[in-house]
Coordinates of C-alpha atoms in Angstrom, one line a residue:
M877 CA 0.0 0.0 0.0
K878 CA 1.3 3.4 -0.9
T879 CA 0.2 6.8 0.4
A880 CA 0.7 10.4 -0.8
A881 CA -0.4 13.7 0.7
P882 CA -3.3 15.4 -1.0
L883 CA -2.1 17.7 -3.7
L884 CA -2.2 21.3 -2.6
L885 CA -0.8 24.0 -4.9
L886 CA -0.6 27.7 -4.3
L887 CA -0.4 29.5 -7.6
L888 CA 0.8 33.1 -7.9
S889 CA 0.6 35.3 -11.0
S890 CA 4.4 35.5 -11.1
S891 CA 4.8 31.8 -11.5
A892 CA 3.9 29.5 -14.4
L893 CA 3.2 26.1 -12.9
A894 CA 1.3 23.9 -15.3
Q895 CA -1.3 21.5 -14.2
V896 CA -1.8 17.8 -15.0
V897 CA -5.6 18.1 -15.2
G898 CA -6.1 21.3 -17.2
G899 CA -4.1 24.2 -18.6
S900 CA -3.5 27.9 -18.3
I901 CA -4.2 31.1 -20.3
C902 CA -2.0 34.1 -19.7
G903 CA -1.0 37.3 -21.6
T904 CA -0.6 41.1 -21.6
V905 CA -3.1 43.9 -22.2
R906 CA -1.7 46.9 -24.0
D907 CA -3.0 50.1 -25.7
D908 CA -2.5 51.1 -29.3
S909 CA 1.0 52.3 -28.6
G910 CA 2.1 49.1 -27.0
A911 CA 2.2 50.4 -23.5
P912 CA 0.8 48.0 -20.8
I913 CA -2.5 48.8 -19.2
P914 CA -2.6 48.0 -15.5
D915 CA -5.8 47.4 -13.4
T916 CA -7.7 46.1 -16.5
D917 CA -10.6 43.7 -15.9
V918 CA -10.0 40.4 -17.8
K919 CA -12.6 37.7 -18.1
V920 CA -11.7 34.1 -19.2
R921 CA -14.9 32.3 -20.0
N922 CA -15.4 28.6 -20.9
V923 CA -18.0 28.7 -23.7
E924 CA -19.1 25.1 -23.1
T925 CA -19.9 25.4 -19.4
G926 CA -20.2 29.2 -18.8
F927 CA -17.4 29.0 -16.2
E928 CA -15.6 32.3 -15.7
R929 CA -12.3 33.4 -14.2
K930 CA -12.0 37.1 -13.5
I931 CA -8.6 38.7 -13.2
V932 CA -7.2 42.2 -12.9
T933 CA -3.9 42.9 -14.7
D934 CA -0.8 43.8 -12.7
D935 CA 1.4 46.9 -13.1
A936 CA 3.0 45.4 -16.3
G937 CA -0.4 44.7 -17.8
G938 CA -0.1 41.0 -17.3
Y939 CA -2.8 38.5 -16.3
A940 CA -2.8 34.7 -15.8
A941 CA -5.6 32.2 -15.4
F942 CA -4.0 29.0 -14.0
S943 CA -5.4 25.5 -13.6
I944 CA -8.5 25.9 -15.7
A945 CA -10.3 23.0 -17.4
V946 CA -9.5 22.0 -21.0
G947 CA -12.0 23.3 -23.6
K948 CA -13.0 26.3 -25.7
Y949 CA -12.6 29.7 -24.3
D950 CA -13.3 33.4 -24.9
V951 CA -11.0 36.1 -23.3
S952 CA -12.2 39.7 -23.0
A953 CA -10.6 42.8 -21.4
E954 CA -12.2 46.1 -20.6
K955 CA -11.3 49.4 -18.8
E956 CA -12.9 52.7 -18.5
G957 CA -11.7 55.1 -21.3
F958 CA -10.8 52.2 -23.6
N959 CA -12.7 50.1 -26.1
T960 CA -13.3 46.5 -25.1
Q961 CA -11.6 43.6 -26.9
R962 CA -12.8 40.0 -26.9
K963 CA -10.9 37.1 -28.5
T964 CA -12.8 33.9 -29.4
G965 CA -11.9 30.5 -30.8
I966 CA -9.4 29.7 -28.1
N967 CA -9.0 25.9 -27.6
L968 CA -7.1 25.0 -24.5
V969 CA -5.6 21.4 -24.3
V970 CA -4.3 19.4 -21.3
G971 CA -1.0 20.6 -20.0
Q972 CA -0.9 23.7 -22.2
T973 CA 0.0 27.2 -21.2
M974 CA -1.5 29.5 -23.9
T975 CA -0.6 33.1 -24.4
V976 CA -3.5 35.4 -25.4
D977 CA -2.5 39.1 -25.7
L978 CA -5.2 41.8 -26.0
T979 CA -5.0 45.4 -27.4
L980 CA -7.5 48.1 -26.2
P981 CA -7.7 51.2 -28.4
V982 CA -8.4 54.5 -26.6
G983 CA -12.0 55.4 -27.2
E984 CA -14.6 57.9 -26.1
V985 CA -17.5 55.8 -27.6
K986 CA -18.1 52.5 -26.0
Q987 CA -17.1 49.8 -28.6
A988 CA -16.4 46.1 -28.4
I989 CA -13.9 44.5 -30.8
T990 CA -14.2 40.8 -31.3
V991 CA -11.2 38.9 -32.8
E992 CA -11.0 35.3 -33.8
E993 CA -7.8 34.0 -32.2
A994 CA -5.3 32.1 -34.4
P995 CA -3.1 29.6 -32.6
S996 CA 0.6 30.4 -32.7
P997 CA 2.7 27.9 -34.7
V998 CA 5.5 28.3 -32.1
S999 CA 5.0 27.3 -28.4
L1000 CA 6.0 30.2 -26.1
S1001 CA 5.9 27.9 -23.1
T1002 CA 8.5 25.5 -21.7
Q1003 CA 5.7 23.1 -21.0
Q1004 CA 5.8 20.1 -23.3
I1005 CA 2.5 19.4 -25.2
S1006 CA 4.0 17.8 -28.3
G1007 CA 2.7 14.5 -27.1
L1008 CA -0.9 15.7 -27.2
V1009 CA -3.5 13.3 -28.6
S1010 CA -6.6 15.4 -29.2
E1011 CA -10.3 14.6 -28.8
R1012 CA -10.7 14.3 -32.6
Q1013 CA -7.8 11.9 -32.8
V1014 CA -9.0 9.7 -30.0
K1015 CA -12.5 9.4 -31.5
D1016 CA -11.8 9.5 -35.2
L1017 CA -8.6 7.6 -35.9
P1018 CA -9.1 3.9 -36.8
L1019 CA -8.3 1.4 -34.1
N1020 CA -8.4 -2.4 -34.2
G1021 CA -10.6 -2.4 -31.2
R1022 CA -11.3 0.4 -28.8
S1023 CA -8.0 0.8 -27.0
Y1024 CA -7.2 4.5 -27.2
D1025 CA -3.7 4.0 -25.6
E1026 CA -2.5 2.6 -28.8
L1027 CA -2.4 6.2 -30.1
V1028 CA 0.5 7.0 -27.8
T1029 CA 2.8 5.5 -30.5
L1030 CA 1.9 8.5 -32.6
N1031 CA 4.7 10.1 -30.6
P1032 CA 8.4 9.5 -31.5
G1033 CA 10.5 7.1 -29.4
I1034 CA 7.5 5.0 -28.2
V1035 CA 7.2 1.3 -29.0
N1036 CA 4.3 -1.0 -28.3
Y1037 CA 6.0 -3.7 -26.3
T1038 CA 3.0 -5.9 -25.6
S1039 CA 4.0 -8.8 -27.9
E1040 CA 7.4 -9.1 -26.1
R1041 CA 5.9 -9.9 -22.7
S1042 CA 7.3 -13.1 -21.2
G1043 CA 5.5 -16.3 -20.4
G1044 CA 5.4 -20.0 -20.9
I1045 CA 1.9 -21.4 -20.5
G1046 CA -0.6 -18.7 -21.2
T1047 CA 0.1 -15.0 -21.0
S1048 CA 2.1 -15.3 -17.8
N1049 CA 1.9 -12.7 -15.1
S1050 CA 2.6 -9.5 -17.1
S1051 CA 0.1 -6.7 -17.4
V1052 CA -3.1 -7.7 -19.1
G1053 CA -3.2 -4.3 -20.9
N1054 CA -0.9 -2.8 -23.5
M1055 CA 2.8 -2.2 -22.6
F1056 CA 4.9 0.6 -24.0
A1057 CA 8.6 1.2 -24.0
V1058 CA 9.3 5.0 -24.1
S1059 CA 12.7 6.3 -25.0
G1060 CA 14.1 2.8 -24.3
R1061 CA 12.8 2.6 -20.8
R1062 CA 10.9 -0.4 -19.2
P1063 CA 7.1 -0.4 -19.5
Q1064 CA 6.9 -0.5 -15.7
E1065 CA 8.5 3.0 -15.6
N1066 CA 5.5 4.8 -17.2
L1067 CA 2.9 6.6 -15.1
F1068 CA -0.8 7.0 -16.2
L1069 CA -2.8 9.8 -14.6
L1070 CA -6.6 10.0 -14.9
N1071 CA -7.8 13.5 -14.0
G1072 CA -4.6 14.0 -12.0
V1073 CA -4.9 10.7 -10.0
E1074 CA -2.7 7.7 -10.8
Y1075 CA -4.5 5.1 -13.0
T1076 CA -3.0 1.9 -12.0
G1077 CA -3.3 -1.7 -13.1
A1078 CA -2.1 -4.7 -11.1
S1079 CA -0.2 -7.8 -12.0
V1080 CA 2.9 -9.6 -10.6
I1081 CA 5.4 -7.5 -12.7
D1082 CA 3.6 -4.5 -14.1
N1083 CA 1.2 -1.6 -13.2
T1084 CA -0.1 -0.5 -16.6
P1085 CA -3.9 0.0 -16.7
G1086 CA -6.0 -2.1 -19.0
G1087 CA -8.4 -4.9 -18.8
A1088 CA -8.4 -8.6 -19.6
S1089 CA -9.4 -7.8 -23.2
G1090 CA -5.9 -6.3 -23.6
Q1091 CA -7.4 -2.9 -24.2
L1092 CA -7.8 0.4 -22.3
L1093 CA -11.5 1.0 -22.8
G1094 CA -13.4 4.3 -22.6
V1095 CA -12.8 6.1 -25.9
D1096 CA -16.0 8.1 -25.5
A1097 CA -15.1 9.0 -21.9
V1098 CA -11.8 10.6 -22.9
R1099 CA -11.6 14.3 -23.8
E1100 CA -7.8 14.1 -24.7
F1101 CA -4.5 13.0 -23.3
N1102 CA -0.9 14.2 -23.3
V1103 CA 2.3 12.1 -23.3
L1104 CA 5.3 13.7 -21.7
T1105 CA 8.7 12.0 -22.1
D1106 CA 12.3 12.5 -21.0
T1107 CA 12.0 16.0 -19.5
Y1108 CA 9.0 17.5 -17.6
G1109 CA 8.3 19.9 -14.8
A1110 CA 8.4 19.2 -11.0
E1111 CA 4.6 18.7 -10.9
Y1112 CA 5.2 15.3 -12.5
G1113 CA 7.3 12.5 -11.1
K1114 CA 7.2 9.1 -9.3
R1115 CA 8.5 7.2 -12.4
P1116 CA 11.2 8.2 -14.9
G1117 CA 9.3 7.0 -18.0
A1118 CA 6.4 8.6 -19.8
Q1119 CA 3.8 10.7 -17.9
V1120 CA 0.5 10.1 -19.6
S1121 CA -2.2 12.6 -18.5
I1122 CA -5.7 11.6 -19.4
V1123 CA -8.7 14.0 -19.0
T1124 CA -12.2 12.7 -19.1
A1125 CA -15.1 14.3 -20.9
S1126 CA -17.6 16.4 -18.9
G1127 CA -21.1 17.7 -19.4
S1128 CA -21.8 21.1 -20.9
N1129 CA -24.7 23.4 -21.5
D1130 CA -25.7 21.4 -24.5
L1131 CA -27.3 17.9 -24.0
H1132 CA -25.4 15.3 -26.0
G1133 CA -25.2 11.5 -26.1
T1134 CA -24.3 8.4 -28.1
L1135 CA -25.7 4.9 -28.4
Y1136 CA -23.7 2.3 -30.4
E1137 CA -22.8 -1.3 -31.0
F1138 CA -20.0 -2.7 -33.2
L1139 CA -20.1 -6.4 -34.3
R1140 CA -17.3 -8.4 -35.9
N1141 CA -17.5 -12.1 -36.7
S1142 CA -16.1 -14.8 -38.8
D1143 CA -18.8 -14.9 -41.5
L1144 CA -16.5 -13.2 -44.1
D1145 CA -13.2 -14.4 -42.7
A1146 CA -10.7 -16.3 -44.9
R1147 CA -9.0 -19.5 -43.6
N1148 CA -5.8 -19.1 -41.7
F1149 CA -2.8 -21.1 -42.9
F1150 CA -3.0 -23.2 -39.7
D1151 CA -6.8 -23.7 -39.7
Q1152 CA -8.0 -27.2 -40.1
G1153 CA -11.6 -28.0 -41.0
P1154 CA -14.2 -25.2 -40.6
I1155 CA -13.1 -21.6 -40.2
P1156 CA -12.7 -21.0 -36.4
H1157 CA -15.6 -19.2 -34.7
F1158 CA -15.1 -15.5 -34.0
E1159 CA -17.6 -13.0 -32.6
R1160 CA -16.8 -9.7 -31.0
N1161 CA -19.4 -7.3 -29.6
T1162 CA -18.6 -3.8 -28.4
F1163 CA -21.5 -1.7 -27.3
G1164 CA -22.2 1.2 -25.0
A1165 CA -23.8 4.6 -24.4
N1166 CA -22.9 8.0 -23.0
V1167 CA -24.8 11.1 -22.1
G1168 CA -23.8 14.5 -20.9
G1169 CA -25.5 17.8 -20.3
P1170 CA -26.5 20.5 -17.7
V1171 CA -28.2 19.8 -14.4
V1172 CA -28.4 23.5 -13.7
K1173 CA -27.3 25.6 -16.7
N1174 CA -23.9 27.3 -16.2
K1175 CA -23.6 25.7 -12.8
V1176 CA -23.9 21.9 -12.5
F1177 CA -23.0 19.4 -15.3
A1178 CA -23.0 15.6 -15.5
F1179 CA -21.5 13.1 -17.8
A1180 CA -21.8 9.3 -17.8
N1181 CA -20.4 6.6 -20.0
Y1182 CA -20.6 2.8 -20.3
E1183 CA -18.8 0.4 -22.6
G1184 CA -19.1 -3.3 -22.8
F1185 CA -16.9 -5.8 -24.6
R1186 CA -17.6 -9.5 -25.3
Q1187 CA -15.5 -11.8 -27.4
N1188 CA -15.6 -15.5 -28.3
L1189 CA -12.6 -16.3 -30.5
G1190 CA -11.5 -19.7 -31.8
L1191 CA -7.7 -19.7 -31.7
S1192 CA -5.6 -21.4 -34.4
D1193 CA -3.4 -23.6 -32.2
V1194 CA -0.5 -25.7 -33.6
T1195 CA 0.7 -27.8 -30.7
L1196 CA 3.9 -29.9 -30.8
V1197 CA 2.9 -33.2 -29.1
P1198 CA 4.2 -36.7 -28.5
N1199 CA 3.4 -38.7 -31.6
N1200 CA 1.3 -41.8 -31.6
A1201 CA 4.3 -44.1 -31.5
S1202 CA 5.6 -42.4 -28.4
R1203 CA 2.3 -42.7 -26.7
A1204 CA 2.1 -46.4 -27.4
Q1205 CA 5.7 -47.0 -26.1
A1206 CA 5.4 -44.9 -22.9
V1207 CA 5.7 -46.8 -19.6
P1208 CA 2.5 -47.1 -17.5
A1209 CA 3.7 -44.4 -15.0
V1210 CA 4.0 -41.8 -17.8
Q1211 CA 0.8 -42.7 -19.6
P1212 CA -1.5 -40.4 -17.5
L1213 CA 0.8 -37.4 -18.2
L1214 CA 0.4 -37.9 -21.9
N1215 CA -3.2 -36.8 -21.5
L1216 CA -1.9 -33.3 -21.0
W1217 CA -1.3 -33.0 -24.7
P1218 CA -3.9 -33.4 -27.5
V1219 CA -3.6 -36.4 -29.7
Q1220 CA -1.6 -36.1 -33.0
N1221 CA -3.7 -35.1 -36.0
G1222 CA -1.0 -33.5 -38.1
P1223 CA 2.2 -34.6 -39.7
E1224 CA 5.2 -36.3 -38.1
L1225 CA 8.2 -34.1 -37.4
G1226 CA 10.7 -36.8 -36.3
G1227 CA 12.2 -37.6 -33.0
G1228 CA 8.8 -38.8 -31.6
I1229 CA 7.2 -35.3 -32.1
A1230 CA 4.2 -34.5 -34.2
E1231 CA 1.7 -31.7 -34.8
A1232 CA -1.8 -31.3 -33.5
F1233 CA -4.2 -28.7 -34.9
S1234 CA -7.1 -27.3 -32.8
H1235 CA -9.4 -24.4 -32.4
P1236 CA -9.9 -23.9 -28.6
L1237 CA -12.3 -21.0 -27.7
Q1238 CA -11.2 -17.9 -25.9
N1239 CA -13.9 -16.0 -23.9
I1240 CA -13.5 -12.4 -22.7
R1241 CA -15.9 -10.2 -20.8
E1242 CA -15.1 -6.6 -19.9
D1243 CA -17.3 -3.7 -18.6
F1244 CA -16.1 -0.1 -18.3
G1245 CA -18.0 2.9 -16.8
T1246 CA -17.3 6.4 -15.7
T1247 CA -19.3 9.2 -14.1
R1248 CA -18.4 12.8 -13.7
V1249 CA -20.1 15.8 -12.1
D1250 CA -18.8 19.4 -12.4
Y1251 CA -20.1 22.3 -10.2
N1252 CA -19.3 25.9 -10.9
I1253 CA -19.9 27.6 -7.5
P1254 CA -20.4 31.3 -7.7
N1255 CA -18.3 33.3 -7.5
N1256 CA -14.9 31.9 -6.6
D1257 CA -15.1 28.1 -6.5
S1258 CA -15.3 25.1 -8.8
L1259 CA -15.6 21.4 -8.0
F1260 CA -15.5 18.2 -9.9
A1261 CA -15.8 14.5 -8.9
V1262 CA -15.1 11.5 -11.2
Y1263 CA -15.5 7.8 -10.6
T1264 CA -14.2 5.2 -13.1
I1265 CA -14.4 1.4 -13.0
D1266 CA -13.3 -1.4 -15.3
D1267 CA -14.1 -5.0 -14.5
S1268 CA -13.0 -7.9 -16.7
I1269 CA -12.2 -11.6 -17.0
A1270 CA -10.7 -13.8 -19.7
H1271 CA -10.4 -17.6 -20.2
T1272 CA -7.6 -18.1 -22.7
P1273 CA -6.2 -21.4 -24.0
S1274 CA -2.4 -21.4 -24.5
A1275 CA -0.5 -22.9 -27.5
N1276 CA -1.5 -26.2 -25.8
P1277 CA -5.3 -26.2 -25.8
L1278 CA -5.3 -28.4 -22.6
S1279 CA -3.5 -25.7 -20.7
L1280 CA -5.7 -22.6 -20.0
I1281 CA -5.3 -19.5 -18.0
V1282 CA -7.9 -17.4 -16.2
E1283 CA -7.1 -13.7 -15.7
S1284 CA -9.4 -11.2 -14.0
E1285 CA -8.9 -7.6 -13.1
R1286 CA -10.9 -4.8 -11.6
E1287 CA -9.6 -1.2 -11.7
Q1288 CA -11.2 1.8 -9.9
V1289 CA -10.2 5.4 -9.8
L1290 CA -11.9 8.2 -7.7
S1291 CA -10.8 11.8 -8.0
L1292 CA -12.1 14.9 -6.3
Q1293 CA -10.9 18.4 -7.0
E1294 CA -11.9 21.8 -5.5
Q1295 CA -10.5 25.2 -6.6
H1296 CA -10.9 28.4 -4.8
T1297 CA -9.8 31.8 -6.1
F1298 CA -8.8 34.0 -3.1
S1299 CA -7.9 37.0 -5.3
P1300 CA -6.9 37.8 -8.9
T1301 CA -3.4 36.6 -8.0
V1302 CA -3.9 33.8 -5.6
L1303 CA -5.5 30.4 -6.5
N1304 CA -5.7 27.2 -4.4
T1305 CA -6.2 23.7 -5.9
A1306 CA -6.9 20.8 -3.6
R1307 CA -7.1 17.3 -5.0
L1308 CA -7.9 14.0 -3.4
G1309 CA -7.7 10.6 -5.2
F1310 CA -8.0 6.9 -4.6
S1311 CA -7.0 4.2 -7.1
R1312 CA -7.4 0.5 -6.6
A1313 CA -6.6 -2.5 -8.9
N1314 CA -7.3 -6.2 -8.1
Y1315 CA -5.7 -8.9 -10.2
F1316 CA -6.0 -12.7 -10.3
F1317 CA -4.1 -15.2 -12.4
N1318 CA -4.6 -18.9 -12.5
G1319 CA -3.7 -21.9 -14.6
V1320 CA -6.4 -24.5 -15.4
V1321 CA -6.0 -28.0 -16.8
P1322 CA -9.2 -29.6 -17.9
V1323 CA -7.8 -33.1 -17.4
N1324 CA -8.1 -35.1 -14.2
I1325 CA -4.5 -35.8 -13.3
S1326 CA -3.0 -35.9 -9.8
G1327 CA -0.5 -33.2 -9.0
W1328 CA 3.1 -33.6 -7.7
V1329 CA 1.8 -32.8 -4.2
S1330 CA -1.0 -34.9 -2.9
G1331 CA -4.3 -33.0 -3.3
G1332 CA -2.7 -30.3 -5.3
P1333 CA -3.1 -29.4 -9.0
I1334 CA -0.6 -30.6 -11.7
G1335 CA 2.3 -28.3 -12.3
A1336 CA 4.1 -27.2 -15.5
I1337 CA 5.8 -29.9 -17.6
V1338 CA 8.8 -29.2 -19.8
I1339 CA 10.5 -31.8 -21.9
G1340 CA 14.0 -31.3 -23.3
G1341 CA 14.1 -27.6 -22.6
G1342 CA 14.6 -24.8 -20.0
T1343 CA 12.6 -23.7 -17.0
A1344 CA 8.9 -23.9 -16.9
S1345 CA 8.5 -20.1 -16.4
N1346 CA 10.2 -19.4 -19.7
G1347 CA 8.7 -22.4 -21.4
A1348 CA 11.6 -23.4 -23.6
S1349 CA 10.7 -27.0 -24.6
Q1350 CA 11.1 -29.4 -27.5
I1351 CA 7.4 -30.0 -27.4
T1352 CA 4.7 -27.5 -26.3
T1353 CA 4.7 -27.0 -22.6
A1354 CA 1.9 -28.7 -20.7
G1355 CA 0.3 -28.5 -17.3
A1356 CA -0.5 -25.4 -15.3
N1357 CA 1.4 -22.1 -15.3
T1358 CA 4.1 -21.8 -12.6
S1359 CA 2.5 -18.5 -11.5
S1360 CA -0.9 -20.0 -11.0
N1361 CA -3.2 -18.8 -8.2
A1362 CA -1.5 -15.4 -8.1
R1363 CA -3.4 -12.6 -6.5
Q1364 CA -2.5 -9.0 -6.1
A1365 CA -4.2 -5.8 -5.0
R1366 CA -2.7 -2.3 -5.3
N1367 CA -4.2 0.7 -3.4
L1368 CA -3.1 4.2 -3.9
F1369 CA -4.2 7.2 -1.9

């Protein structure tokens, strides 16, 4: 169990601390001659929720709105004796510090000048946002499934390491989700943050989030995420690898929702090279719904999302087994162990080894849900609470269809954040979080054979090879995985 003190940040207008949940907008207000205008009223308004941050410029005409939610903003400035200017079309992303300068012409007649802001092609902040994956990319880019974390490889120096995980019988005890090597570092050195709170998985050797389907579900719940690598500010830490900051979607003044189902099956599939007989059965259902909108316009907003995943997949197994002659010649004491391999139905390979082709069925169930409530408290406070849960289980045959594994995981994240503006130059952010992941891994042998210890299950069997954990064997490893009946729970406060 690990603990950390609640995050308490005191932000002053002279500093430029970035936030892992939102971003910041700052700039300078000047007159036509370029001279700064102090004591100017600046209003930063979220056009989606109506949230407003009011600031007064300092002696140098500067203003800063720290730690505001991602989204679309308008910025306006006004002072007596000057015409008002308002800039629109400002899109703030996670981890970004955006500079928005305003110019107020001297004027006797009250006028308002509206300007559509054009984003600068050059970042004027030291904060890294080059790893941003936007809402449009998350929802529009094609994915083989619904695992949005696969998009982190859009950034340089990141490799999907999932296929390299170790294991003999079954998937072993690595993370059930995707694993990424960033700038050559181990996958265990990455940190995932969900609304500023660590999003953790659980397994014997990794902590990457993701369910038994091998995916990180919740595409429709994600507003955007940012991947920071190599160098980042002091507000990030704990691990030296990538810092992946995920921000969930929230409700707005407009009611919006989605209802969907995706179906893939084997009806139009071609035969795999290793398929024998009928094409293996395949059926994948992904379905869900989400809804978001106002509870009280401009004040209270809610968003909820559910996603379900069901898969039945016939695997194309090619198992190296003792051939029929070896079975016939085996001594009586060994005969029961031969039942741990399927009977030869393929060609002879020599040395008493043959091939057996089969299509064992893999079953996966995963359910994901998240709920978020935002409250804009007049005049100086804002509050949000988010709860996310992912529950999954998979039954997966190994390369030997008579050696199966069962993996289940439940991940939960709760985050609470309250902001209070004491003055135009002093802001306090208080955040509390709880993250929990439960993991279970077990090997199953659907053959009634006594184990090495009386009353215990059969262990792993390796013939002419290395250790059972690594599974180097002349014929396909049989029996149960050496890490069977492994349980782990991780709690983070």
